[in-house]
Coordinates of C-alpha atoms in Angstrom, one line a residue:
X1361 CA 0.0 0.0 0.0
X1362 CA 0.7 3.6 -0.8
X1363 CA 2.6 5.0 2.5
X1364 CA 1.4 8.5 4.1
X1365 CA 3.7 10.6 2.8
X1366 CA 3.1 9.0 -1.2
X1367 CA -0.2 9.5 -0.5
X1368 CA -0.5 13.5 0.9
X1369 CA 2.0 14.5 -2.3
X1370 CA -0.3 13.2 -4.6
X1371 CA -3.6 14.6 -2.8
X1372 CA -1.6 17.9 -3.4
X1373 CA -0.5 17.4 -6.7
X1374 CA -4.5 17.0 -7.5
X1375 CA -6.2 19.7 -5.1
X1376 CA -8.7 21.6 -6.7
X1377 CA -10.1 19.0 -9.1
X1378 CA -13.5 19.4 -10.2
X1379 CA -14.5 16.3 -8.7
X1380 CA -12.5 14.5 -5.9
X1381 CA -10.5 11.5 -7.8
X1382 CA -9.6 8.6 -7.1
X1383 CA -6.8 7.9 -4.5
X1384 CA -6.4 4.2 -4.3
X1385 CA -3.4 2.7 -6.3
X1386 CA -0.1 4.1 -6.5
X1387 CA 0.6 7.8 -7.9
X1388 CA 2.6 8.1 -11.4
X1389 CA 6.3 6.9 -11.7
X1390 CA 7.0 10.6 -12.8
X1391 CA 6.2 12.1 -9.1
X1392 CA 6.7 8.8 -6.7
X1393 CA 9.4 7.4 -8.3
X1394 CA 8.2 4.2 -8.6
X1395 CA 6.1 1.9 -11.2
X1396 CA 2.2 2.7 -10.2
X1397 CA 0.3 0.0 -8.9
X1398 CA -3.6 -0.7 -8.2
X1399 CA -4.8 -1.2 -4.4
X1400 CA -8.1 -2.7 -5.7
X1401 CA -9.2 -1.7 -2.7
X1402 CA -11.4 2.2 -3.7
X1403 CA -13.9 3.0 -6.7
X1404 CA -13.0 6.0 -8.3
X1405 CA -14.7 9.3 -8.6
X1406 CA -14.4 11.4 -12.5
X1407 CA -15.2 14.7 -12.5
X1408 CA -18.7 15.5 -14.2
X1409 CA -19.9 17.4 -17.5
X1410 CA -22.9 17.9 -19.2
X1411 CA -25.9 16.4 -17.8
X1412 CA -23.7 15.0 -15.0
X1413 CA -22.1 12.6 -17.4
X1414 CA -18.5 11.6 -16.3
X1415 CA -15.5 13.1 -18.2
X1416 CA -11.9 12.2 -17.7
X1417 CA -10.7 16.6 -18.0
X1418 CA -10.2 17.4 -13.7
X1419 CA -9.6 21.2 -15.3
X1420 CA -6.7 21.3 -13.1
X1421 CA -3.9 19.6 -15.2
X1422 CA -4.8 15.9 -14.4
X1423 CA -7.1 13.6 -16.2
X1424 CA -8.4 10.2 -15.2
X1425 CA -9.8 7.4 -17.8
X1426 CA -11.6 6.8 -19.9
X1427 CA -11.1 9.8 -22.0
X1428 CA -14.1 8.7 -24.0
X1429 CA -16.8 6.7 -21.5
X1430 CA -18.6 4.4 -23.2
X1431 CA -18.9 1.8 -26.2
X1432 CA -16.3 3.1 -28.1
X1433 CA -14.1 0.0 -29.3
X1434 CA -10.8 -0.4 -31.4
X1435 CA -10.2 3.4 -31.4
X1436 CA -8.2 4.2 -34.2
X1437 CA -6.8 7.9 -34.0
X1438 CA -5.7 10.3 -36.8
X1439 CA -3.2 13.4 -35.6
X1440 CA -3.3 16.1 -38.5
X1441 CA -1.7 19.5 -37.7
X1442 CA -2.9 20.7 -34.5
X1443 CA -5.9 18.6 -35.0
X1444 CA -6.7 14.8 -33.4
X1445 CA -9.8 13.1 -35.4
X1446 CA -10.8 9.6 -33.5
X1447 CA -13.7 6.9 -34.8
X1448 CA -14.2 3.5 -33.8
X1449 CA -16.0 0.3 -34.8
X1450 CA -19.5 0.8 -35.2
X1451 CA -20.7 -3.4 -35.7
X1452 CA -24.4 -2.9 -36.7
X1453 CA -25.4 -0.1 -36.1
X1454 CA -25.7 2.8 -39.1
X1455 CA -25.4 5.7 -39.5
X1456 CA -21.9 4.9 -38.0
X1457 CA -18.3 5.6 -37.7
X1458 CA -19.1 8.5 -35.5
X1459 CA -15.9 11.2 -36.0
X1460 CA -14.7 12.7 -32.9
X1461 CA -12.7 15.3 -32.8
X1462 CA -9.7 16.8 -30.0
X1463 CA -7.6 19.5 -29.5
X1464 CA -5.6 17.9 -26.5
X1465 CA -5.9 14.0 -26.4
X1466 CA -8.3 14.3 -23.6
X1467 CA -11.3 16.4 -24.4
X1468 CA -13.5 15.0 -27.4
X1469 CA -16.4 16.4 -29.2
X1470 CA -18.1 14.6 -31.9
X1471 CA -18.2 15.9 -35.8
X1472 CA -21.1 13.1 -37.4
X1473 CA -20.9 10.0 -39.0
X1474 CA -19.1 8.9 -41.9
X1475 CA -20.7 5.8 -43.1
X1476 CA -24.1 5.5 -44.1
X1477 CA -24.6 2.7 -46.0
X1478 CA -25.3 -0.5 -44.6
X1479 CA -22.8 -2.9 -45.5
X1480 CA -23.2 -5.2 -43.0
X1481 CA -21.2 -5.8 -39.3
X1482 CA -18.3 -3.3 -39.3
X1483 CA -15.3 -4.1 -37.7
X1484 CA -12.2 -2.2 -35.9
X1485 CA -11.3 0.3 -38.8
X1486 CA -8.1 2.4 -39.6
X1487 CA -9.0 6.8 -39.9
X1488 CA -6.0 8.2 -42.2
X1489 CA -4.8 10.7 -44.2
X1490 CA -2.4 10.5 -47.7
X1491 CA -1.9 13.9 -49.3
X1492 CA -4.6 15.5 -48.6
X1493 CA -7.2 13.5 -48.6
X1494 CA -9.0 11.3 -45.9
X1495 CA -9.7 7.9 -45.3
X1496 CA -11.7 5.2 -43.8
X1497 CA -10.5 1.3 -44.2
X1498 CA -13.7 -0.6 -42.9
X1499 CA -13.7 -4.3 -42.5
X1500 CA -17.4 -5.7 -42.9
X1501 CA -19.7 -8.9 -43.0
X1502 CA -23.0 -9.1 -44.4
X1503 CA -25.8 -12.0 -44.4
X1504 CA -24.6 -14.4 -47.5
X1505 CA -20.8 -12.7 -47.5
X1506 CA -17.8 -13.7 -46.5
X1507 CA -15.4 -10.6 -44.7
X1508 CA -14.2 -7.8 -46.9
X1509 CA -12.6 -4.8 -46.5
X1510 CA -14.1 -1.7 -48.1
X1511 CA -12.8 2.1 -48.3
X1512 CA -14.7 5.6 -47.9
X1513 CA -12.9 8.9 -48.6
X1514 CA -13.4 12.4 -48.2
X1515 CA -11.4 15.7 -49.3
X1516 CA -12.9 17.5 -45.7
X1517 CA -12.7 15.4 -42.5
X1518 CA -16.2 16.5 -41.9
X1519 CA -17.6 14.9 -45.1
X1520 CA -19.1 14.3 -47.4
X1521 CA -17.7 10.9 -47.5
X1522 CA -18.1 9.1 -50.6
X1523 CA -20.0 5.6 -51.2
X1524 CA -17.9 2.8 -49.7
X1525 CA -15.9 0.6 -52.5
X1526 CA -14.8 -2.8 -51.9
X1527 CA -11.8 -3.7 -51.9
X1528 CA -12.5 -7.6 -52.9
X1529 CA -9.8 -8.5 -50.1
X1530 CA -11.5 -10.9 -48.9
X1531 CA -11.2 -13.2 -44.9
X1532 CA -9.8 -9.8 -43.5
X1533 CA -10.1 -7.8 -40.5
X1534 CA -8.4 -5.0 -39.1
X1535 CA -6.6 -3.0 -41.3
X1536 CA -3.8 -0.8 -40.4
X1537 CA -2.8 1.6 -43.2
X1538 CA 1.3 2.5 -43.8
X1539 CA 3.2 3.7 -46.9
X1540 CA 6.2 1.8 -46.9
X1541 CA 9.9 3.1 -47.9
X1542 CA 9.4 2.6 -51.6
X1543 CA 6.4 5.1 -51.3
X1544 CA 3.7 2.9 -51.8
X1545 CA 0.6 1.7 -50.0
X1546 CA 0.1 -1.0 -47.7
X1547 CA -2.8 -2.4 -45.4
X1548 CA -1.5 -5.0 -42.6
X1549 CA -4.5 -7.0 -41.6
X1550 CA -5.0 -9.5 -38.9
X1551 CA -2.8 -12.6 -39.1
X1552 CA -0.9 -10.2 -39.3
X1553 CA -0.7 -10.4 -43.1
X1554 CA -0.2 -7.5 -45.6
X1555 CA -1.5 -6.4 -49.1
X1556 CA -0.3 -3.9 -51.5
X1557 CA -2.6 -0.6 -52.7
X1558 CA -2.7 0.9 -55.5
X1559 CA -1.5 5.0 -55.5
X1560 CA -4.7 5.8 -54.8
X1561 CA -5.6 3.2 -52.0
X1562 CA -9.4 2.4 -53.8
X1563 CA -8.2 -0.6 -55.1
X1564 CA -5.8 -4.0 -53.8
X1565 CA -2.6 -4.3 -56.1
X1566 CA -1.1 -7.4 -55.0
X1567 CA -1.7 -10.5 -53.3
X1568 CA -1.9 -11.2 -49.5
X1569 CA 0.9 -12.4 -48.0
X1570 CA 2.3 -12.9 -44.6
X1571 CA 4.0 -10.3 -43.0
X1572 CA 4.9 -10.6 -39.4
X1573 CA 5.1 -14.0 -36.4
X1574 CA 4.3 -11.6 -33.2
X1575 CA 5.7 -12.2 -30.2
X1576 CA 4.0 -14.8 -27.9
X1577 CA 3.4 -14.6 -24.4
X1578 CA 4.3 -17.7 -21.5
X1579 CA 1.7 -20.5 -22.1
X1580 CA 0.6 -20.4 -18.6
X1581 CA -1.0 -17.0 -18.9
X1582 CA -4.8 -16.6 -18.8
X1583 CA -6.0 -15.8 -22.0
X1584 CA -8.5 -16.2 -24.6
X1585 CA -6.7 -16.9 -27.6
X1586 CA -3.6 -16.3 -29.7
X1587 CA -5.6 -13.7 -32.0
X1588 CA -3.2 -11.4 -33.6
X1589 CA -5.5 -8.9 -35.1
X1590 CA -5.6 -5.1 -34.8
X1591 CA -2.3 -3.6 -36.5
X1592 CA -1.1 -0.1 -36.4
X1593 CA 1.7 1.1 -37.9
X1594 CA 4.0 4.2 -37.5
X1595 CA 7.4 5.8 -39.1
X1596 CA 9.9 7.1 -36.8
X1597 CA 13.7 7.8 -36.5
X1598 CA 14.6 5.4 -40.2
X1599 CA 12.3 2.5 -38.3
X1600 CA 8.3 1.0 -38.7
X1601 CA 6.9 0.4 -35.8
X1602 CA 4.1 -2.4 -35.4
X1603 CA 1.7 -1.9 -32.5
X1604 CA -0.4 -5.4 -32.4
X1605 CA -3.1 -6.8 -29.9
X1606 CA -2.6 -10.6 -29.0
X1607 CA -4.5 -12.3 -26.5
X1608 CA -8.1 -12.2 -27.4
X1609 CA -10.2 -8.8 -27.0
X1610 CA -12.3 -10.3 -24.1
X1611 CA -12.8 -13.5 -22.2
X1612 CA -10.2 -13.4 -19.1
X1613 CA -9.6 -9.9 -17.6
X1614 CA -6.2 -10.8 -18.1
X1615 CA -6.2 -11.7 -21.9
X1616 CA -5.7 -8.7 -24.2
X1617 CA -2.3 -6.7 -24.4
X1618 CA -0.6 -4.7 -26.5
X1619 CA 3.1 -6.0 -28.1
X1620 CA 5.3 -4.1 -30.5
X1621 CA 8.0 -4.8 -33.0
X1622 CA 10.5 -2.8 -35.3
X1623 CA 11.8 -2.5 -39.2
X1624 CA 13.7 -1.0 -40.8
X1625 CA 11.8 -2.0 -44.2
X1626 CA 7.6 -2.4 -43.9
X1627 CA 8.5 -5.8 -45.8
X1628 CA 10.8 -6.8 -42.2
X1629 CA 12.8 -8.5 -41.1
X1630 CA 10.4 -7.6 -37.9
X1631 CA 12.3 -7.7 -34.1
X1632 CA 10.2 -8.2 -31.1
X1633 CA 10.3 -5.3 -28.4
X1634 CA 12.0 -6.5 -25.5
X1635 CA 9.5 -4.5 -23.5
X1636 CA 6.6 -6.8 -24.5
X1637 CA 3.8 -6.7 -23.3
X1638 CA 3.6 -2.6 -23.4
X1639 CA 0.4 -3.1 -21.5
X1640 CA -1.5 -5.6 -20.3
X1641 CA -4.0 -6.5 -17.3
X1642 CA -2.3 -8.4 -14.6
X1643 CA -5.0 -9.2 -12.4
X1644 CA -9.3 -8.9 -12.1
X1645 CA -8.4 -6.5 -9.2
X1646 CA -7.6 -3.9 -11.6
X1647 CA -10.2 -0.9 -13.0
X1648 CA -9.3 -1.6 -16.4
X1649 CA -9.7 -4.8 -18.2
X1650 CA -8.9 -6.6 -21.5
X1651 CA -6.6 -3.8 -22.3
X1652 CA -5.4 -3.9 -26.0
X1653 CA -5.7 -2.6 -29.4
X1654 CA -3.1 0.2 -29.4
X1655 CA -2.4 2.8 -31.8
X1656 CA 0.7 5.3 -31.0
X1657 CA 0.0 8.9 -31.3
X1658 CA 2.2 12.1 -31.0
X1659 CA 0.8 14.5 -28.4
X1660 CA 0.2 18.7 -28.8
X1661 CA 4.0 19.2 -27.6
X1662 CA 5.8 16.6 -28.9
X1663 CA 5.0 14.3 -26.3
X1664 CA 4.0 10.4 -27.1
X1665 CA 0.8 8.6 -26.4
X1666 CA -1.1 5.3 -27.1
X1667 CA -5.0 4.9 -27.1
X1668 CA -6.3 1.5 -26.7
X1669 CA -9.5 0.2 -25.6
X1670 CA -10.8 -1.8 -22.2
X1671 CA -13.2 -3.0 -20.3
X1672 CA -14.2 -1.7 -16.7
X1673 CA -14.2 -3.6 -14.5
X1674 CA -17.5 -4.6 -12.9
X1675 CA -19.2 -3.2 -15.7
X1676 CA -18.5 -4.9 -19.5
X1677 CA -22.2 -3.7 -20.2
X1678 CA -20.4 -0.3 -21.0
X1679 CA -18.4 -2.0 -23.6
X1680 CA -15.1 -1.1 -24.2
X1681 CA -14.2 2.6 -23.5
X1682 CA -11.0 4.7 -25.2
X1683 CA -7.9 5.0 -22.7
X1684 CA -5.1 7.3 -22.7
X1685 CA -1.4 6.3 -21.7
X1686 CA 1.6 7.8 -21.6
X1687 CA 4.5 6.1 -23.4
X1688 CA 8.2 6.9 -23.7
X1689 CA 11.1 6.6 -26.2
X1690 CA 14.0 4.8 -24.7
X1691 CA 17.6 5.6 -25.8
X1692 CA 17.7 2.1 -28.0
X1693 CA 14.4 3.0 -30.2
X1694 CA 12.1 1.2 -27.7
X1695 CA 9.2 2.6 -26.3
X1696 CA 7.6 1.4 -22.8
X1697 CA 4.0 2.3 -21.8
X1698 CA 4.1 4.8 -18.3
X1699 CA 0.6 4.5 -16.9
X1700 CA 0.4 1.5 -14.7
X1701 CA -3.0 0.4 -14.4
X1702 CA -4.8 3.8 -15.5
X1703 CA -6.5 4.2 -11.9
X1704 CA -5.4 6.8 -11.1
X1705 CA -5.6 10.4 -12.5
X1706 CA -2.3 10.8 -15.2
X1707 CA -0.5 14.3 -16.1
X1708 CA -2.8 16.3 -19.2
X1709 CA -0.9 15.9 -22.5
X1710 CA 1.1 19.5 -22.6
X1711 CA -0.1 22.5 -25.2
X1712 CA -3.3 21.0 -26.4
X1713 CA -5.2 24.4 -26.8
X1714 CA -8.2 22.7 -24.4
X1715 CA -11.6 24.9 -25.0
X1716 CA -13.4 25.2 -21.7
X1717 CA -16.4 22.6 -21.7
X1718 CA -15.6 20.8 -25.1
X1719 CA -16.3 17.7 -23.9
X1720 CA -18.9 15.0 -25.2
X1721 CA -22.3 16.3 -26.1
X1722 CA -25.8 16.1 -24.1
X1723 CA -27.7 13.3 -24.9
X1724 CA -31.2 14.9 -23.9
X1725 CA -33.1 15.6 -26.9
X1726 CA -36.5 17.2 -28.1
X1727 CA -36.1 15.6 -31.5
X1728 CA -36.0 19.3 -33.0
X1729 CA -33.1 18.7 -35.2
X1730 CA -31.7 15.5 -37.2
X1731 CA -29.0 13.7 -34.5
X1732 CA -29.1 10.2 -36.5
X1733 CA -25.1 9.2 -36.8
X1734 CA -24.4 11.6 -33.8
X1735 CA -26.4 10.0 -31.2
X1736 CA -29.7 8.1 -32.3
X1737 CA -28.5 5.1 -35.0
X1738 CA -30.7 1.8 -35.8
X1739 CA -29.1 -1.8 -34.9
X1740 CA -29.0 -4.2 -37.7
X1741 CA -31.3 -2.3 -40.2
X1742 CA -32.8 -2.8 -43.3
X1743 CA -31.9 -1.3 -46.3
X1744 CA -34.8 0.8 -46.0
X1745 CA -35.2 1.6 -42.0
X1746 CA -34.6 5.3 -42.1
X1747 CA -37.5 5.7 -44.2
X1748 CA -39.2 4.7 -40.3
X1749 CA -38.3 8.2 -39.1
X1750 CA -39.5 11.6 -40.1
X1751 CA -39.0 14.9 -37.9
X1752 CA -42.3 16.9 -37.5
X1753 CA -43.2 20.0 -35.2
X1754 CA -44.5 18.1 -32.1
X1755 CA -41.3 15.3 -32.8
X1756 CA -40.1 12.7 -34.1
X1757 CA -42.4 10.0 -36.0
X1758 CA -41.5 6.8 -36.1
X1759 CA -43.2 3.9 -37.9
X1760 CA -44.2 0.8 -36.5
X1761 CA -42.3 -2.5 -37.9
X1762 CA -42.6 -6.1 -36.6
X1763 CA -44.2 -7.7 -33.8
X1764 CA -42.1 -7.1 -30.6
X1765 CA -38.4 -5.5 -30.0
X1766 CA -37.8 -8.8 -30.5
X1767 CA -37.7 -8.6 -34.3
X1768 CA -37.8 -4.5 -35.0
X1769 CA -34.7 -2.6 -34.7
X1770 CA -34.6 0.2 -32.7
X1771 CA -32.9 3.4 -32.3
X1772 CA -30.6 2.7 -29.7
X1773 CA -28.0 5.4 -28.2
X1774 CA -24.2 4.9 -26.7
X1775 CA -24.3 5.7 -22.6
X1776 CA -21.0 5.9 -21.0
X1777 CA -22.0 6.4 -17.3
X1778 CA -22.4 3.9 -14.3
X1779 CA -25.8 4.9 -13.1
X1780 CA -28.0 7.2 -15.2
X1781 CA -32.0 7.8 -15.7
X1782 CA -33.8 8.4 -19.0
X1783 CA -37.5 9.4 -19.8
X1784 CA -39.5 9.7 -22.9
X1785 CA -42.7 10.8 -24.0
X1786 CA -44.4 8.0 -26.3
X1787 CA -47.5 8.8 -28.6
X1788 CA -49.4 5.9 -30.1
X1789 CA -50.5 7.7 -34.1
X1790 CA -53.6 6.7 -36.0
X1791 CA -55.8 3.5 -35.0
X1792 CA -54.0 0.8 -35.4
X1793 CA -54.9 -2.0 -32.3
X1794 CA -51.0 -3.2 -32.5
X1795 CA -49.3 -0.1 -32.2
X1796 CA -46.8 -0.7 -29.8
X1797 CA -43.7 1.5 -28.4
X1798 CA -41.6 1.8 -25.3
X1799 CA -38.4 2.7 -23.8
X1800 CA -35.4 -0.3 -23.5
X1801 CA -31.8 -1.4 -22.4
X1802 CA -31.0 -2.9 -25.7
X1803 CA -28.1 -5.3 -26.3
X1804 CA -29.4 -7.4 -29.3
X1805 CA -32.6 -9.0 -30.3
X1806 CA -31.6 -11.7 -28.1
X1807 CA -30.7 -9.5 -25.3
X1808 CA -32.9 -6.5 -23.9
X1809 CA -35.1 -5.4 -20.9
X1810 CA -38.0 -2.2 -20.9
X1811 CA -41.0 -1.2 -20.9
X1812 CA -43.7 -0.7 -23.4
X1813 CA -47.4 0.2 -24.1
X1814 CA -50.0 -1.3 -26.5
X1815 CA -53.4 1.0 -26.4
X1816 CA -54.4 -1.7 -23.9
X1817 CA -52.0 -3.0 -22.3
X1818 CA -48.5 -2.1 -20.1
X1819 CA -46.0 -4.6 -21.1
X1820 CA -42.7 -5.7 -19.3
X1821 CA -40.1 -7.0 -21.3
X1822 CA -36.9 -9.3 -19.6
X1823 CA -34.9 -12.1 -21.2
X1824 CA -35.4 -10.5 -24.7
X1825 CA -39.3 -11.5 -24.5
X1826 CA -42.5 -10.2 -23.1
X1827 CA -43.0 -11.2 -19.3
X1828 CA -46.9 -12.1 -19.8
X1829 CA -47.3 -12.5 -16.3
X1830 CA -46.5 -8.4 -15.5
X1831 CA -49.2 -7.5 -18.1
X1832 CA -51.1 -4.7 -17.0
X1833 CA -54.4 -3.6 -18.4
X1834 CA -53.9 0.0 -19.4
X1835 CA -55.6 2.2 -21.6
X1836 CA -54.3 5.0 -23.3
X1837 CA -51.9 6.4 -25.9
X1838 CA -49.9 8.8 -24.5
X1839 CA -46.8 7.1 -21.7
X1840 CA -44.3 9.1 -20.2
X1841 CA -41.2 6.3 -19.3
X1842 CA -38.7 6.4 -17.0
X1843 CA -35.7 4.0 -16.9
X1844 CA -33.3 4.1 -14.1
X1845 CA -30.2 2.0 -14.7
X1846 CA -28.2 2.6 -11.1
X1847 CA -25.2 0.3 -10.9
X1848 CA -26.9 -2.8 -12.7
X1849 CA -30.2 -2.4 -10.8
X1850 CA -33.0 -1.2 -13.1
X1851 CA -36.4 0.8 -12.1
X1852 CA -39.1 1.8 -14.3
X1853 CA -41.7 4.6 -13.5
X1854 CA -44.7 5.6 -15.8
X1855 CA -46.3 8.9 -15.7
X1856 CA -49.7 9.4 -17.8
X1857 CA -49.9 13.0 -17.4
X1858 CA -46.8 14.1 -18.7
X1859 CA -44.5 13.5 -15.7
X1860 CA -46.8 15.4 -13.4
X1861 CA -47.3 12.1 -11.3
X1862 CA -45.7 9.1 -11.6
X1863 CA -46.3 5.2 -10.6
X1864 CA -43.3 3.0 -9.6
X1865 CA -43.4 -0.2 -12.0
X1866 CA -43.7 -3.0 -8.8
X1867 CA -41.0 -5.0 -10.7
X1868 CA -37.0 -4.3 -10.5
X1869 CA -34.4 -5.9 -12.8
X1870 CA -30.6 -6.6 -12.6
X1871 CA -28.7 -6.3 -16.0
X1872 CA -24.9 -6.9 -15.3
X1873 CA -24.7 -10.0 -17.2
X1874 CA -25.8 -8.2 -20.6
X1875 CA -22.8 -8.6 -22.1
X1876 CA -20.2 -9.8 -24.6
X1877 CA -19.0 -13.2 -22.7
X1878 CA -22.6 -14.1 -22.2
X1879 CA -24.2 -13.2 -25.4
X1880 CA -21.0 -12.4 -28.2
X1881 CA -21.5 -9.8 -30.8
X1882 CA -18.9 -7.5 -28.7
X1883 CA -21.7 -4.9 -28.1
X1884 CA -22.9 -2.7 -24.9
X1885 CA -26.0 -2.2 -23.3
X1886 CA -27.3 0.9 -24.7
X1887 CA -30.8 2.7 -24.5
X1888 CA -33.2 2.0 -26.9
X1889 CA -36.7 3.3 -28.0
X1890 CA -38.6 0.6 -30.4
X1891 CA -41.9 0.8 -32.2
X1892 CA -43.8 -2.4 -33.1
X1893 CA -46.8 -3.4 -34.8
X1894 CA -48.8 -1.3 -37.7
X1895 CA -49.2 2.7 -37.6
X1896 CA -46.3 5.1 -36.3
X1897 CA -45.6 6.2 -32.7
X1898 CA -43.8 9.8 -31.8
X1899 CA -41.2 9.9 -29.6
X1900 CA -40.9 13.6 -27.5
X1901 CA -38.8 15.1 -24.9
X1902 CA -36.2 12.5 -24.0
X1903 CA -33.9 13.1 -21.2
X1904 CA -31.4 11.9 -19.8
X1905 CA -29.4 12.4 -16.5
X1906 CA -26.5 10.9 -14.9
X1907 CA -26.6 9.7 -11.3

C-alpha cells in the first residue's frame, strides 16, 4: 500500500479538481518514483460534465480514464496539424463511424458519422490521411458474405464521405494503413498479413501475403486466444513500428495486451520489443480490463501517447471505453508504456489548446433537429429503415415495424456512465390495435429489458421476451417512461400525465450480465426506443441524466 507521505504528495498534486479523484493505487512513476500500482481496494470518482455525465478533463492539469466513456471500441486515431480526429467500430449499427474530434488528447467532441450505408457488421477500422485527402478502411460482413474490407474517402474530414468501395480483399479484419519506404501503400491485416494498394488506395494491387510471427506470451498466462489482429503502424527515427493486440479482445480480464515490434523496411525482417507486453491486465483486481488494441500517437508538444480500448471492471455492459497512456522513447528506439494500471488520475498531455467545456455532447433531446449518426443510429437495419423516421413539429415520427423489439430494430444510443435515468414521452399515431412503443436497455434482439405500451396493455419485457405474467391492463396512448439503470439495478416509473405524477413499476431488474462473454457480438448495453406493430408512434422530450 501507498505509505502517508506518497499519499498527501499526490492529494496535493491533484487539489482543486473538479470532482474528488480517485486515491487508491499508487501515484505516477514521474512524481513517486516508482512503477504505479492498483490497491483494488477504492472506486474511483471522474469529475462530471454535461448532464452529470463523467469526463476524464479534472480542469486542473490531471485527467483520469476513460477519455471517451462508453462503447467506443478499437479506437483508431488520426493526428493532422494541430488537429486529433478519433472513430471507432461501429458493428451494426448505421449511421456509424461516428468522428470525434480533439484539440488535446483528452477532451473530445463529436463531428457526425461517416458511413451511411449499410454494408453489414463493421469491424475495428483504420481513420487516415495520404496527401490531402482522408480515409476510412472498414472491414465488414453481411448476411450471405464472406469478410471484406471496403474504403470511404473524403477531401474534408467532416464529409461528405463518398459511397464505400470494396476492396474484394476478402477473410480480413483490421486494417492498419502504412506507406512503406518505396512510397507505396500498404494495409496490414490481422494474421498479421499484408497487401499492397494501389497509388490511390481504392483498389488491392497485389496478393496477401504474410508479413509478421508476433511475439508470444508464456503458455501459462490466462487468455482467450492467440488472436493477432488489430495492427497499427508508424514511421519514426529510419524504423516502422508495429503496435499489435494478442490475447483475445475479451474472455479473461487478463487476456488482451498490446506488443510491439520494429523495421527497418515495412517488408521486415520484424524484431520483437524486449519491452513486450507494453500493456496488459495483470490481475481482475484492476479498473481496467482486456486492455489492447493500441495505436501510438504524438501529443500537442511533442510528447507520445497510445490509445487502446478496455473494459471496466464490474461493468462490460459499458463495452469497451477509449484509454489514454503515456509512453516513452527509450535511448535504443524502444518505447515502454508509463501509466500502470490507469487508476489513477495521469498528467494532461502538454499544449493541447483545451476549450473550456468541449467535452462529449448532451444526450437529452427534443427531437427538433436531425441527431441520426451523432447519437440516435438503428441496430442491424434494413436497407430501407430510415424511411421509419420523419421529424415533424411536435417530434419525431416513427413507424411501426414487426411484432415485438424482439424482431424491429430500434434506435438505440451509446451511454457511457455507471448509473444514469432516461424518460421519454411515447404517442401511439392513428388506429391501429398493434401499435406498440416503449423505452429499453437494448443489447441485441436476443438480449434487452424495458417497458412498453400497447393502447391496452403495459408490457414488461426481460430475457429478450414479453414477461406475460406483468401485463397490465392500461388504456391509453400517450406514456411518459422512465428507466433508471443505477449500478446494474433497473427501475421503471410511468407517468400518464406528462411526468406530473408518476407510478413505480412494482417489478425491478438486474442487468450486469448483458454482455459480450454471455451473449457475443462484442456490443454494450445501450438505451433503446422501439416501435412495433402497424401505424407510427412519436417519440418527445427525451432526457437523460446521470446519477
Amino acid at each position: 500500500m501507498v505509505d502517508d507521505s506518497r499519499r498527501n504528495l499526490f492529494k496535493t498534486l491533484i487539489a482543486g479538481a473538479a470532482s474528488a479523484p480517485f486515491l487508491g493505487g499508487r501515484a505516477r512513476a514521474d512524481q513517486c518514483g516508482e512503477r504505479p500500482q492498483s490497491s483494488g481496494t477504492q472506486q474511483p470518482m471522474w469529475a462530471r460534465g454535461i448532464e452529470g455525465e463523467r469526463k476524464a478533463d479534472f480542469g486542473n492539469g490531471y485527467f483520469l480514464n476513460p477519455i471517451l466513456p462508453g462503447d467506443r471500441p478499437d479506437p483508431t486515431i488520426l493526428k493532422d496539424g494541430r488537429d486529433y480526429y478519433m472513430t471507432f467500430t461501429s458493428f451494426k449499427s448505421y449511421p456509424g463511424l461516428v468522428i470525434w474530434h480533439s484539440t488535446d488528447l483528452v477532451n473530445w467532441i463529436p463531428i457526425g458519422p461517416a458511413l451511411f450505408k449499410p454494408i453489414g457488421n463493421v469491424f475495428a477500422v483504420d481513420l487516415c490521411k495520404y496527401g490531402d485527402r482522408y480515409y476510412i478502411y472498414i472491414p465488414a460482413v453481411a448476411d450471405g458474405r464472406g469478410w471484406s474490407i471496403y474504403v470511404i474517402w473524403a477531401d474534408d474530414i467532416r464529409g461528405p464521405w463518398s459511397e464505400p468501395i470494396d476492396l474484394k480483399i476478402p477473410g480480413c479484419i483490421d486494417p492498419g494503413h502504412v506507406v512503406g519506404e518505396d512510397g507505396r501503400r500498404y494495409l496490414f491485416v490481422n494474421g498479421i498479413r499484408k497487401v499492397r494498394l494501389s497509388d490511390d488506395g481504392l483498389s488491392a494491387d497485389g496478393e496477401l501475403e504474410t508479413a509478421y510471427d508476433p511475439w508470444r506470451y508464456p503458455d501459462h498466462w490466462v487468455v482467450e486466444n492467440f488472436a493477432p489482429e488489430g495492427p497499427k503502424l508508424l514511421r519514426r527515427g529510419g524504423w516502422f513500428y508495429l503496435i499489435t493486440a494478442v490475447g483475445g479482445t475479451a474472455g479473461p480480464p487478463t487476456g488482451h495486451m498490446v506488443i510491439a515490434a520494429r523495421s527497418k523496411s515495412v517488408h521486415g525482417p520484424w524484431e520483437h520489443c524486449p519491452h513486450n507486453p507494453l500493456v496488459r491486465t495483470t490481475s481482475a483486481d484492476e479498473l481496467w480490463w482486456s486492455r489492447g488494441h493500441a495505436t501510438l500517437v504524438e501529443g500537442p508538444a511533442g510528447d507520445w501517447w497510445m490509445v487502446y480500448h478496455g473494459y471496466e471492471n464490474g461493468f462490460r455492459t459499458l463495452g469497451r471505453q477509449v484509454l489514454l497512456e503515456p509512453i516513452e522513447w527509450t535511448d535504443d528506439g524502444w518505447l515502454r508504456a508509463k501509466g500502470g494500471d490507469l487508476s489513477i488520475p495521469l498528467r494532461m498531455p502538454v499544449g493541447g489548446g483545451k476549450r473550456p467545456g468541449s467535452a462529449g455532447f448532451a444526450l437529452s433531446d427534443d427531437f427538433s433537429e436531425n441527431r441520426f449518426g451523432l447519437q440516435w443510429c438503428f441496430h442491424n437495419p434494413a436497407a430501407d429503415e430510415l424511411q421509419r423516421i420523419r421529424y415533424e413539429k411536435k417530434g419525431l415520427r416513427f413507424a411501426a415495424r414487426g411484432r415485438s423489439p424482439a424482431d424491429s430494430a430500434p434506435l438505440i444510443c451509446v451511454v457511457g456512465d455507471r448509473a444514469y435515468e432516461a424518460e421519454v414521452t411515447v404517442d401511439l399515431l392513428g388506429e391501429e390495435e398493434d401499435t406498440e412503443g416503449g423505452l429499453l436497455l437494448f443489447y441485441n434482439h436476443k438480449a434487452f429489458v424495458g417497458l412498453g405500451f400497447s393502447r391496452d396493455h403495459l408490457k414488461t419485457f426481460q430475457y429478450a421476451e414479453e414477461q406475460r405474467w406483468l401485463r397490465q391492463p392500461s388504456k391509453t396512448s400517450s406514456l411518459r417512461i422512465r428507466l433508471t439503470n443505477d449500478n446494474h439495478i433497473v427501475t421503471y416509473h410511468y407517468s400518464r400525465d406528462e411526468g406530473r405524477t408518476w407510478i413505480l413499476h412494482g417489478h425491478r431488474m438486474e442487468v450486469s450480465g448483458i454482455h459480450h462473454n454471455v451473449f457475443g457480438g462484442f456490443l454494450s448495453l445501450r438505451i433503446g426506443l422501439y416501435s412495433s406493430g402497424n401505424g407510427s408512434i412519436r417519440l418527445r422530450n427525451f432526457t437523460y441524466r446521470a446519477l
